[in-house]
Amino acid sequence: MHTFHWDDSLAHSVIFMHKNVKSFALSLPKDNSIRSSIFTRFFEDIVTRMPKISSIDLRFEFPVKLIEGDVIRLLSNLPNLDRITLPRFCLTTKIAETASRLGKLQTLEYQYHRYQGRGDPADIVDFRPKLTEVSFPSLFDFSTTIAFEDAIKFLTIPFSPSNLTIIYLDSPTTETPTTLSALLNAIPEACPLLKSLTLTSALFNDMELTSAPEKEDCVNIDTLRPLLKCPKLTSFEIEHHYPLHLELSDIEEIATSWPGVETLVLNPQPTYLEDSNLTLRALLPFARHCSKLQRLGLFMDATTIDFPAAESTSVYQLPTFRSLHCLTVGVSLIQEDGAVALFLSQICPLHCEIEKGVTWENPVSQELADKLELRLKKWEKVEELLPLLTKLRIEERERAHLLKQEVQDLRIRTEVLMDKFALAGTPVNLDGCITL
């Protein structure tokens, strides 16, 4: 047995511990009376009986400060760790310093899962680990809950981890575009190997946004532009309280500057639902320039299908996505589900999933819940219609292609026949009749 998951009495788990266990996941009890000396002894058993652990996953639902010393001693005595998984709000300054001294550590993460639990946001305030020249020599995957100002300091201090390829930062506060801009300006130099970046900013407790936010409160293209300086970045996701303030020209800039992007999710579920500068036309630059794009998320106004009229273009001239597996629409506006599905069928590949809805943790009013339900039902209808319409479009394109080939073949045959008659001196009627 190399993998050991335990969610029961701590004492009973000891008989299953042995030196060959490599992966250990542990759910700690919630009882307030069992958080001091018993944990100390139990963690000592882990070190003694399972010294070769390379992956440890701690799950609990109480402030990590209550057992911080025990966790530090546990991690310090497991030198083979290459993965540490903690609940949200549990990477404190001292725990981070301890983790930095683990030479084999590759992944330091938290998980959102309910079974993972969560700590106390107060425990991660003022995140200021002191690092040395041997800190985090192997770390490439880093995810934690942290204020963006603290993240900037962590990524730019001397001896900060320089080999990061995956970063997931979950801020417990609603970050301003100014702070987000400072973070994105720091990342290209601090993390030159970065391939995947996810930034989430906490939503306000008051979810009821009845009026459009001010432009200065919204992330815009100037905020995001530093991302284009990350040569290896192929995945970016952002979640913010307010809609991103992007125009179609900004989307064109992102798409043309980032042809290798594979995942791009630009805040498809803001809490202001009434307006978006982007329409379905915003999908076209990505279809045209980003051939590797597999997942795309935008908050759009799909109430208007504003693509060129049928008399000026054909459906076959619209660019099509080559690799798209998932289109995330979040809470995008929609009225005519049939028209939207018809448009998407022209640019989406077969089996492309429509992802809709919200992941908000905050409660909402009944009025907002009803509005969301109506909107999401329309997107569900789009998802239902899209596969059939896409299949029809594919068959339509195939028939058009065959017809084009037949016409081309007929034109070649006609030209060859005309050349033969010309060489033989046979007169040819210009109306298409051949005189024999």
CSV table of C-alpha atoms in Angstrom, one decimal:
chain,number,residue,atom,x,y,z
A,1,MET,CA,0.0,0.0,0.0
A,2,HIS,CA,1.6,3.2,-1.2
A,3,THR,CA,-1.4,5.6,-0.9
A,4,PHE,CA,-3.2,6.0,2.5
A,5,HIS,CA,-6.3,8.2,3.0
A,6,TRP,CA,-7.8,8.4,6.5
A,7,ASP,CA,-11.0,10.0,7.7
A,8,ASP,CA,-11.8,8.4,11.1
A,9,SER,CA,-10.4,8.2,14.6
A,10,LEU,CA,-6.7,9.1,14.6
A,11,ALA,CA,-5.7,6.3,17.0
A,12,HIS,CA,-7.2,3.7,14.7
A,13,SER,CA,-5.1,4.8,11.7
A,14,VAL,CA,-1.7,4.0,13.4
A,15,ILE,CA,-2.1,0.2,12.7
A,16,PHE,CA,-2.2,0.9,8.9
A,17,MET,CA,0.9,3.0,8.9
A,18,HIS,CA,4.1,1.5,7.4
A,19,LYS,CA,7.4,2.7,5.9
A,20,ASN,CA,6.3,2.2,2.3
A,21,VAL,CA,3.5,4.7,2.3
A,22,LYS,CA,4.3,7.5,-0.2
A,23,SER,CA,1.0,9.5,-0.3
A,24,PHE,CA,-0.9,10.3,2.9
A,25,ALA,CA,-4.2,12.2,3.1
A,26,LEU,CA,-5.6,12.9,6.6
A,27,SER,CA,-8.8,14.5,7.8
A,28,LEU,CA,-8.4,15.9,11.2
A,29,PRO,CA,-11.3,15.9,13.7
A,30,LYS,CA,-13.4,19.0,14.3
A,31,ASP,CA,-13.8,18.4,18.1
A,32,ASN,CA,-12.3,21.4,19.9
A,33,SER,CA,-10.9,19.2,22.7
A,34,ILE,CA,-8.6,17.3,20.3
A,35,ARG,CA,-6.2,20.0,19.0
A,36,SER,CA,-3.1,20.0,21.1
A,37,SER,CA,-1.1,17.2,22.7
A,38,ILE,CA,-3.0,14.4,20.8
A,39,PHE,CA,-2.0,16.1,17.4
A,40,THR,CA,1.6,16.3,18.6
A,41,ARG,CA,1.8,12.6,19.4
A,42,PHE,CA,0.0,11.6,16.2
A,43,PHE,CA,2.2,13.7,13.9
A,44,GLU,CA,5.2,12.1,15.6
A,45,ASP,CA,3.7,8.7,14.7
A,46,ILE,CA,3.4,9.8,11.1
A,47,VAL,CA,7.1,10.7,10.9
A,48,THR,CA,8.2,7.5,12.7
A,49,ARG,CA,6.1,5.0,10.9
A,50,MET,CA,5.9,6.7,7.4
A,51,PRO,CA,9.2,8.4,6.9
A,52,LYS,CA,9.2,8.1,3.1
A,53,ILE,CA,6.0,10.1,2.5
A,54,SER,CA,6.4,12.3,-0.6
A,55,SER,CA,2.8,13.7,-0.7
A,56,ILE,CA,0.9,14.9,2.3
A,57,ASP,CA,-2.7,16.3,2.3
A,58,LEU,CA,-4.0,17.8,5.5
A,59,ARG,CA,-7.8,18.4,5.7
A,60,PHE,CA,-9.4,20.3,8.6
A,61,GLU,CA,-12.0,22.9,9.5
A,62,PHE,CA,-10.4,25.2,12.1
A,63,PRO,CA,-7.7,27.9,12.3
A,64,VAL,CA,-4.3,26.5,11.4
A,65,LYS,CA,-2.7,28.7,14.1
A,66,LEU,CA,-4.1,26.2,16.6
A,67,ILE,CA,-1.7,23.5,15.3
A,68,GLU,CA,0.9,25.6,13.5
A,69,GLY,CA,3.8,24.3,15.6
A,70,ASP,CA,2.8,20.7,15.1
A,71,VAL,CA,2.4,21.2,11.3
A,72,ILE,CA,5.9,22.8,11.1
A,73,ARG,CA,7.5,19.9,13.0
A,74,LEU,CA,5.7,17.4,10.8
A,75,LEU,CA,6.8,19.0,7.6
A,76,SER,CA,10.4,19.6,8.8
A,77,ASN,CA,10.8,15.8,9.5
A,78,LEU,CA,9.5,14.6,6.1
A,79,PRO,CA,12.5,15.5,3.8
A,80,ASN,CA,11.1,13.5,0.9
A,81,LEU,CA,8.0,15.7,0.4
A,82,ASP,CA,7.4,16.8,-3.1
A,83,ARG,CA,3.7,17.8,-2.6
A,84,ILE,CA,2.0,19.6,0.3
A,85,THR,CA,-1.8,20.2,0.2
A,86,LEU,CA,-3.5,22.4,2.8
A,87,PRO,CA,-6.9,23.9,3.3
A,88,ARG,CA,-7.6,27.5,2.3
A,89,PHE,CA,-6.2,30.2,4.5
A,90,CYS,CA,-3.5,27.9,6.0
A,91,LEU,CA,-0.2,28.9,4.3
A,92,THR,CA,1.1,31.1,7.1
A,93,THR,CA,4.5,32.8,7.1
A,94,LYS,CA,6.1,30.2,9.3
A,95,ILE,CA,4.7,27.2,7.4
A,96,ALA,CA,5.9,28.8,4.1
A,97,GLU,CA,9.4,29.2,5.6
A,98,THR,CA,9.4,25.6,6.7
A,99,ALA,CA,8.3,24.4,3.2
A,100,SER,CA,11.0,26.5,1.6
A,101,ARG,CA,13.6,24.3,3.2
A,102,LEU,CA,12.3,21.1,1.6
A,103,GLY,CA,14.6,20.5,-1.2
A,104,LYS,CA,12.4,18.1,-3.2
A,105,LEU,CA,9.2,20.1,-2.8
A,106,GLN,CA,7.6,20.7,-6.2
A,107,THR,CA,4.0,21.5,-5.4
A,108,LEU,CA,2.7,23.7,-2.6
A,109,GLU,CA,-1.1,24.0,-2.9
A,110,TYR,CA,-4.5,24.4,-1.4
A,111,GLN,CA,-7.8,23.0,-2.6
A,112,TYR,CA,-11.4,24.5,-2.7
A,113,HIS,CA,-13.1,21.1,-2.1
A,114,ARG,CA,-15.5,21.1,0.8
A,115,TYR,CA,-13.8,18.0,2.2
A,116,GLN,CA,-10.5,19.9,2.3
A,117,GLY,CA,-11.9,22.3,4.9
A,118,ARG,CA,-10.7,25.9,5.5
A,119,GLY,CA,-8.8,27.9,8.0
A,120,ASP,CA,-9.1,31.4,9.3
A,121,PRO,CA,-8.3,34.4,6.9
A,122,ALA,CA,-6.8,36.2,9.9
A,123,ASP,CA,-4.0,33.6,9.9
A,124,ILE,CA,-2.6,34.7,6.5
A,125,VAL,CA,-2.6,38.4,7.1
A,126,ASP,CA,0.9,40.0,6.6
A,127,PHE,CA,2.5,37.1,4.7
A,128,ARG,CA,6.2,37.8,5.0
A,129,PRO,CA,8.4,34.7,4.8
A,130,LYS,CA,12.1,35.2,5.0
A,131,LEU,CA,13.9,33.1,2.4
A,132,THR,CA,17.5,32.1,1.8
A,133,GLU,CA,19.5,31.2,-1.3
A,134,VAL,CA,18.5,27.5,-0.9
A,135,SER,CA,14.7,28.2,-0.6
A,136,PHE,CA,12.3,26.4,-2.8
A,137,PRO,CA,14.9,24.9,-5.2
A,138,SER,CA,12.4,22.5,-6.9
A,139,LEU,CA,9.1,24.3,-6.5
A,140,PHE,CA,7.2,24.8,-9.8
A,141,ASP,CA,3.5,24.7,-8.8
A,142,PHE,CA,2.4,27.3,-6.2
A,143,SER,CA,-1.2,28.0,-5.2
A,144,THR,CA,-2.4,29.8,-2.1
A,145,THR,CA,-4.8,32.3,-0.7
A,146,ILE,CA,-2.9,35.6,-0.4
A,147,ALA,CA,-3.5,39.3,-0.8
A,148,PHE,CA,-2.0,40.5,-4.1
A,149,GLU,CA,0.2,43.0,-2.4
A,150,ASP,CA,1.7,40.2,-0.3
A,151,ALA,CA,2.1,38.1,-3.4
A,152,ILE,CA,4.1,40.9,-5.1
A,153,LYS,CA,6.5,41.1,-2.2
A,154,PHE,CA,6.8,37.3,-2.0
A,155,LEU,CA,7.6,36.9,-5.8
A,156,THR,CA,10.1,39.8,-5.8
A,157,ILE,CA,12.0,39.4,-2.6
A,158,PRO,CA,15.6,38.0,-2.7
A,159,PHE,CA,15.7,34.2,-3.2
A,160,SER,CA,12.0,34.0,-4.2
A,161,PRO,CA,11.1,30.8,-6.1
A,162,SER,CA,12.4,31.3,-9.7
A,163,ASN,CA,11.3,28.1,-11.3
A,164,LEU,CA,7.5,28.5,-11.0
A,165,THR,CA,5.5,27.4,-14.0
A,166,ILE,CA,2.1,27.3,-12.4
A,167,ILE,CA,0.7,30.0,-10.1
A,168,TYR,CA,-2.8,30.2,-8.6
A,169,LEU,CA,-3.4,33.2,-6.3
A,170,ASP,CA,-6.7,33.5,-4.5
A,171,SER,CA,-7.0,36.9,-2.8
A,172,PRO,CA,-9.3,37.2,0.3
A,173,THR,CA,-10.0,40.8,-0.6
A,174,THR,CA,-11.5,42.6,-3.5
A,175,GLU,CA,-8.4,43.8,-5.3
A,176,THR,CA,-8.2,47.1,-7.2
A,177,PRO,CA,-7.0,47.3,-10.8
A,178,THR,CA,-4.0,49.3,-9.5
A,179,THR,CA,-2.8,46.4,-7.3
A,180,LEU,CA,-3.6,43.8,-10.0
A,181,SER,CA,-1.6,45.9,-12.5
A,182,ALA,CA,1.4,46.0,-10.1
A,183,LEU,CA,1.2,42.2,-9.7
A,184,LEU,CA,1.1,41.6,-13.5
A,185,ASN,CA,4.0,43.9,-14.1
A,186,ALA,CA,6.1,42.1,-11.5
A,187,ILE,CA,5.4,38.6,-12.8
A,188,PRO,CA,7.2,38.6,-16.2
A,189,GLU,CA,10.6,39.2,-14.6
A,190,ALA,CA,10.0,37.3,-11.4
A,191,CYS,CA,8.6,34.2,-13.1
A,192,PRO,CA,10.2,33.9,-16.6
A,193,LEU,CA,9.2,30.2,-16.9
A,194,LEU,CA,5.5,30.7,-16.1
A,195,LYS,CA,3.1,28.7,-18.2
A,196,SER,CA,-0.2,29.0,-16.2
A,197,LEU,CA,-1.5,31.9,-14.1
A,198,THR,CA,-4.9,32.1,-12.3
A,199,LEU,CA,-5.9,35.1,-10.2
A,200,THR,CA,-9.1,35.3,-8.2
A,201,SER,CA,-10.2,38.3,-6.2
A,202,ALA,CA,-12.8,38.0,-3.5
A,203,LEU,CA,-16.3,39.3,-4.2
A,204,PHE,CA,-17.9,42.0,-2.1
A,205,ASN,CA,-20.3,40.7,0.6
A,206,ASP,CA,-23.0,42.9,-1.0
A,207,MET,CA,-23.7,41.1,-4.3
A,208,GLU,CA,-26.5,43.4,-5.4
A,209,LEU,CA,-24.9,45.7,-8.1
A,210,THR,CA,-27.7,47.7,-9.4
A,211,SER,CA,-25.7,50.3,-11.4
A,212,ALA,CA,-22.7,50.0,-13.7
A,213,PRO,CA,-19.3,50.2,-11.9
A,214,GLU,CA,-17.0,53.1,-12.6
A,215,LYS,CA,-14.4,52.5,-15.3
A,216,GLU,CA,-11.5,53.0,-12.8
A,217,ASP,CA,-12.9,50.1,-10.8
A,218,CYS,CA,-12.6,47.7,-13.7
A,219,VAL,CA,-9.7,45.8,-15.0
A,220,ASN,CA,-8.9,46.9,-18.6
A,221,ILE,CA,-6.4,46.1,-21.4
A,222,ASP,CA,-3.7,48.3,-19.8
A,223,THR,CA,-3.9,46.1,-16.7
A,224,LEU,CA,-3.6,42.9,-18.7
A,225,ARG,CA,-1.0,44.0,-21.2
A,226,PRO,CA,2.0,42.9,-19.2
A,227,LEU,CA,0.8,39.3,-19.6
A,228,LEU,CA,1.8,39.5,-23.2
A,229,LYS,CA,5.4,39.8,-22.1
A,230,CYS,CA,5.4,36.3,-20.6
A,231,PRO,CA,6.8,34.2,-23.5
A,232,LYS,CA,5.9,30.8,-22.1
A,233,LEU,CA,2.4,31.6,-20.7
A,234,THR,CA,-0.3,29.5,-22.3
A,235,SER,CA,-3.0,29.7,-19.6
A,236,PHE,CA,-4.6,32.7,-17.9
A,237,GLU,CA,-7.7,32.9,-15.8
A,238,ILE,CA,-9.0,35.9,-13.8
A,239,GLU,CA,-12.1,36.3,-11.6
A,240,HIS,CA,-13.1,39.8,-10.3
A,241,HIS,CA,-16.1,41.4,-8.7
A,242,TYR,CA,-16.6,43.9,-11.6
A,243,PRO,CA,-16.8,43.1,-15.3
A,244,LEU,CA,-13.6,43.6,-17.3
A,245,HIS,CA,-13.7,46.8,-19.3
A,246,LEU,CA,-12.6,45.5,-22.7
A,247,GLU,CA,-13.5,46.6,-26.2
A,248,LEU,CA,-13.4,44.6,-29.4
A,249,SER,CA,-10.1,46.2,-30.4
A,250,ASP,CA,-8.6,45.0,-27.0
A,251,ILE,CA,-9.8,41.5,-27.8
A,252,GLU,CA,-8.1,41.7,-31.2
A,253,GLU,CA,-4.9,42.9,-29.6
A,254,ILE,CA,-4.9,40.0,-27.1
A,255,ALA,CA,-5.7,37.4,-29.8
A,256,THR,CA,-3.0,38.6,-32.2
A,257,SER,CA,-0.4,39.0,-29.6
A,258,TRP,CA,-1.0,35.6,-28.0
A,259,PRO,CA,-1.5,33.0,-30.7
A,260,GLY,CA,-0.2,30.1,-28.6
A,261,VAL,CA,-2.7,30.6,-25.7
A,262,GLU,CA,-4.5,27.4,-24.7
A,263,THR,CA,-6.7,28.5,-21.8
A,264,LEU,CA,-8.1,32.1,-21.5
A,265,VAL,CA,-10.9,32.8,-19.0
A,266,LEU,CA,-11.6,36.6,-18.7
A,267,ASN,CA,-14.0,36.9,-15.8
A,268,PRO,CA,-17.2,35.4,-17.3
A,269,GLN,CA,-19.2,35.7,-14.0
A,270,PRO,CA,-18.9,39.2,-12.6
A,271,THR,CA,-21.6,40.4,-10.2
A,272,TYR,CA,-22.9,43.2,-12.4
A,273,LEU,CA,-25.0,41.4,-15.0
A,274,GLU,CA,-26.7,44.1,-17.0
A,275,ASP,CA,-24.2,45.2,-19.6
A,276,SER,CA,-21.0,44.1,-21.5
A,277,ASN,CA,-19.0,45.9,-24.1
A,278,LEU,CA,-18.3,42.6,-25.8
A,279,THR,CA,-20.8,40.8,-28.1
A,280,LEU,CA,-20.5,37.4,-29.8
A,281,ARG,CA,-18.2,39.1,-32.3
A,282,ALA,CA,-15.5,39.0,-29.6
A,283,LEU,CA,-15.2,35.3,-30.2
A,284,LEU,CA,-14.0,35.7,-33.8
A,285,PRO,CA,-10.5,37.1,-33.2
A,286,PHE,CA,-9.7,34.1,-31.0
A,287,ALA,CA,-11.1,31.7,-33.6
A,288,ARG,CA,-9.0,33.5,-36.3
A,289,HIS,CA,-5.6,33.8,-34.5
A,290,CYS,CA,-5.5,31.2,-31.6
A,291,SER,CA,-5.5,27.8,-33.2
A,292,LYS,CA,-4.4,26.0,-29.9
A,293,LEU,CA,-7.2,27.6,-27.7
A,294,GLN,CA,-9.0,24.8,-25.8
A,295,ARG,CA,-10.9,26.8,-23.2
A,296,LEU,CA,-12.3,30.4,-23.6
A,297,GLY,CA,-14.3,32.3,-21.1
A,298,LEU,CA,-15.9,35.8,-21.7
A,299,PHE,CA,-18.7,37.8,-20.2
A,300,MET,CA,-20.7,38.9,-23.3
A,301,ASP,CA,-23.9,40.6,-24.5
A,302,ALA,CA,-25.3,37.9,-26.7
A,303,THR,CA,-28.6,39.6,-27.1
A,304,THR,CA,-27.4,41.0,-30.5
A,305,ILE,CA,-26.0,38.8,-33.2
A,306,ASP,CA,-23.8,41.4,-34.9
A,307,PHE,CA,-21.9,39.4,-37.5
A,308,PRO,CA,-21.9,40.5,-41.2
A,309,ALA,CA,-25.1,40.2,-43.2
A,310,ALA,CA,-25.7,37.1,-45.3
A,311,GLU,CA,-25.6,39.1,-48.5
A,312,SER,CA,-22.0,40.4,-47.8
A,313,THR,CA,-20.4,37.1,-46.6
A,314,SER,CA,-21.1,33.4,-46.3
A,315,VAL,CA,-20.9,31.3,-43.2
A,316,TYR,CA,-17.8,29.6,-44.7
A,317,GLN,CA,-15.9,32.9,-44.4
A,318,LEU,CA,-16.2,33.1,-40.6
A,319,PRO,CA,-13.2,31.8,-38.8
A,320,THR,CA,-13.6,28.6,-36.9
A,321,PHE,CA,-12.1,27.3,-33.7
A,322,ARG,CA,-9.8,24.4,-34.3
A,323,SER,CA,-9.2,23.1,-30.7
A,324,LEU,CA,-11.9,24.6,-28.5
A,325,HIS,CA,-13.3,22.1,-26.0
A,326,CYS,CA,-15.1,24.5,-23.7
A,327,LEU,CA,-16.7,27.9,-24.1
A,328,THR,CA,-17.4,29.5,-20.7
A,329,VAL,CA,-20.2,32.1,-20.9
A,330,GLY,CA,-20.8,32.4,-17.1
A,331,VAL,CA,-23.6,34.9,-16.7
A,332,SER,CA,-23.5,36.4,-20.2
A,333,LEU,CA,-26.6,38.2,-21.4
A,334,ILE,CA,-28.9,36.3,-23.9
A,335,GLN,CA,-32.4,36.6,-25.4
A,336,GLU,CA,-32.8,34.4,-28.4
A,337,ASP,CA,-31.2,31.1,-27.6
A,338,GLY,CA,-31.9,29.7,-31.1
A,339,ALA,CA,-30.1,32.6,-32.9
A,340,VAL,CA,-27.1,32.3,-30.5
A,341,ALA,CA,-26.8,28.6,-31.1
A,342,LEU,CA,-27.0,29.1,-34.8
A,343,PHE,CA,-24.1,31.6,-34.7
A,344,LEU,CA,-22.0,29.4,-32.4
A,345,SER,CA,-22.6,26.4,-34.7
A,346,GLN,CA,-20.7,28.3,-37.4
A,347,ILE,CA,-17.5,28.8,-35.4
A,348,CYS,CA,-17.4,26.0,-32.7
A,349,PRO,CA,-16.2,22.5,-33.4
A,350,LEU,CA,-18.4,19.5,-32.7
A,351,HIS,CA,-18.6,18.5,-29.0
A,352,CYS,CA,-17.6,21.9,-27.8
A,353,GLU,CA,-19.1,22.3,-24.3
A,354,ILE,CA,-21.0,25.4,-23.2
A,355,GLU,CA,-20.1,26.1,-19.5
A,356,LYS,CA,-22.5,28.5,-17.8
A,357,GLY,CA,-23.4,29.6,-14.3
A,358,VAL,CA,-21.6,30.9,-11.2
A,359,THR,CA,-19.3,29.7,-8.5
A,360,TRP,CA,-20.1,32.5,-6.1
A,361,GLU,CA,-19.8,31.6,-2.5
A,362,ASN,CA,-21.8,34.6,-1.3
A,363,PRO,CA,-25.6,34.4,-0.9
A,364,VAL,CA,-27.8,36.3,-3.3
A,365,SER,CA,-31.3,37.8,-3.2
A,366,GLN,CA,-34.3,35.9,-4.6
A,367,GLU,CA,-34.6,38.5,-7.3
A,368,LEU,CA,-31.1,38.0,-8.5
A,369,ALA,CA,-31.4,34.2,-8.2
A,370,ASP,CA,-34.6,34.3,-10.4
A,371,LYS,CA,-32.8,36.5,-13.0
A,372,LEU,CA,-29.9,34.1,-13.1
A,373,GLU,CA,-32.2,31.1,-13.5
A,374,LEU,CA,-33.9,32.5,-16.5
A,375,ARG,CA,-30.6,33.5,-18.1
A,376,LEU,CA,-29.0,30.1,-17.5
A,377,LYS,CA,-32.0,28.2,-18.9
A,378,LYS,CA,-31.5,30.0,-22.2
A,379,TRP,CA,-27.8,29.0,-22.2
A,380,GLU,CA,-28.9,25.4,-21.4
A,381,LYS,CA,-31.1,25.5,-24.5
A,382,VAL,CA,-28.1,26.8,-26.5
A,383,GLU,CA,-26.1,23.9,-25.2
A,384,GLU,CA,-28.9,21.5,-26.2
A,385,LEU,CA,-29.2,22.9,-29.8
A,386,LEU,CA,-25.5,23.4,-30.5
A,387,PRO,CA,-24.3,19.8,-31.2
A,388,LEU,CA,-27.1,19.2,-33.8
A,389,LEU,CA,-26.6,22.6,-35.5
A,390,THR,CA,-22.8,22.1,-35.5
A,391,LYS,CA,-23.1,18.7,-37.1
A,392,LEU,CA,-25.4,20.2,-39.8
A,393,ARG,CA,-22.9,23.0,-40.4
A,394,ILE,CA,-20.1,20.4,-40.8
A,395,GLU,CA,-22.1,18.4,-43.3
A,396,GLU,CA,-23.0,21.7,-45.1
A,397,ARG,CA,-19.3,22.5,-45.4
A,398,GLU,CA,-18.5,19.1,-46.7
A,399,ARG,CA,-21.2,19.3,-49.3
A,400,ALA,CA,-20.1,22.7,-50.3
A,401,HIS,CA,-16.5,21.5,-50.6
A,402,LEU,CA,-17.5,18.6,-52.8
A,403,LEU,CA,-19.6,20.9,-55.0
A,404,LYS,CA,-16.6,23.2,-55.3
A,405,GLN,CA,-14.4,20.3,-56.3
A,406,GLU,CA,-17.0,19.2,-58.9
A,407,VAL,CA,-17.2,22.7,-60.4
A,408,GLN,CA,-13.4,22.9,-60.5
A,409,ASP,CA,-13.1,19.5,-62.1
A,410,LEU,CA,-15.8,20.5,-64.7
A,411,ARG,CA,-14.0,23.7,-65.5
A,412,ILE,CA,-10.7,21.9,-66.0
A,413,ARG,CA,-12.4,19.3,-68.3
A,414,THR,CA,-14.0,22.1,-70.3
A,415,GLU,CA,-10.7,23.9,-70.7
A,416,VAL,CA,-9.0,20.7,-71.9
A,417,LEU,CA,-11.8,20.1,-74.4
A,418,MET,CA,-11.7,23.6,-75.7
A,419,ASP,CA,-8.0,23.3,-76.2
A,420,LYS,CA,-8.4,20.1,-78.2
A,421,PHE,CA,-11.0,21.7,-80.5
A,422,ALA,CA,-8.8,24.7,-80.9
A,423,LEU,CA,-5.8,22.5,-82.0
A,424,ALA,CA,-8.1,20.6,-84.4
A,425,GLY,CA,-9.4,23.8,-86.0
A,426,THR,CA,-13.0,23.0,-85.0
A,427,PRO,CA,-15.1,26.2,-84.6
A,428,VAL,CA,-16.5,26.7,-81.1
A,429,ASN,CA,-19.7,28.7,-80.5
A,430,LEU,CA,-19.1,31.3,-77.8
A,431,ASP,CA,-22.5,30.5,-76.3
A,432,GLY,CA,-21.1,27.1,-75.3
A,433,CYS,CA,-22.3,25.0,-78.3
A,434,ILE,CA,-19.7,23.2,-80.4
A,435,THR,CA,-20.2,23.1,-84.2
A,436,LEU,CA,-19.4,19.8,-85.7
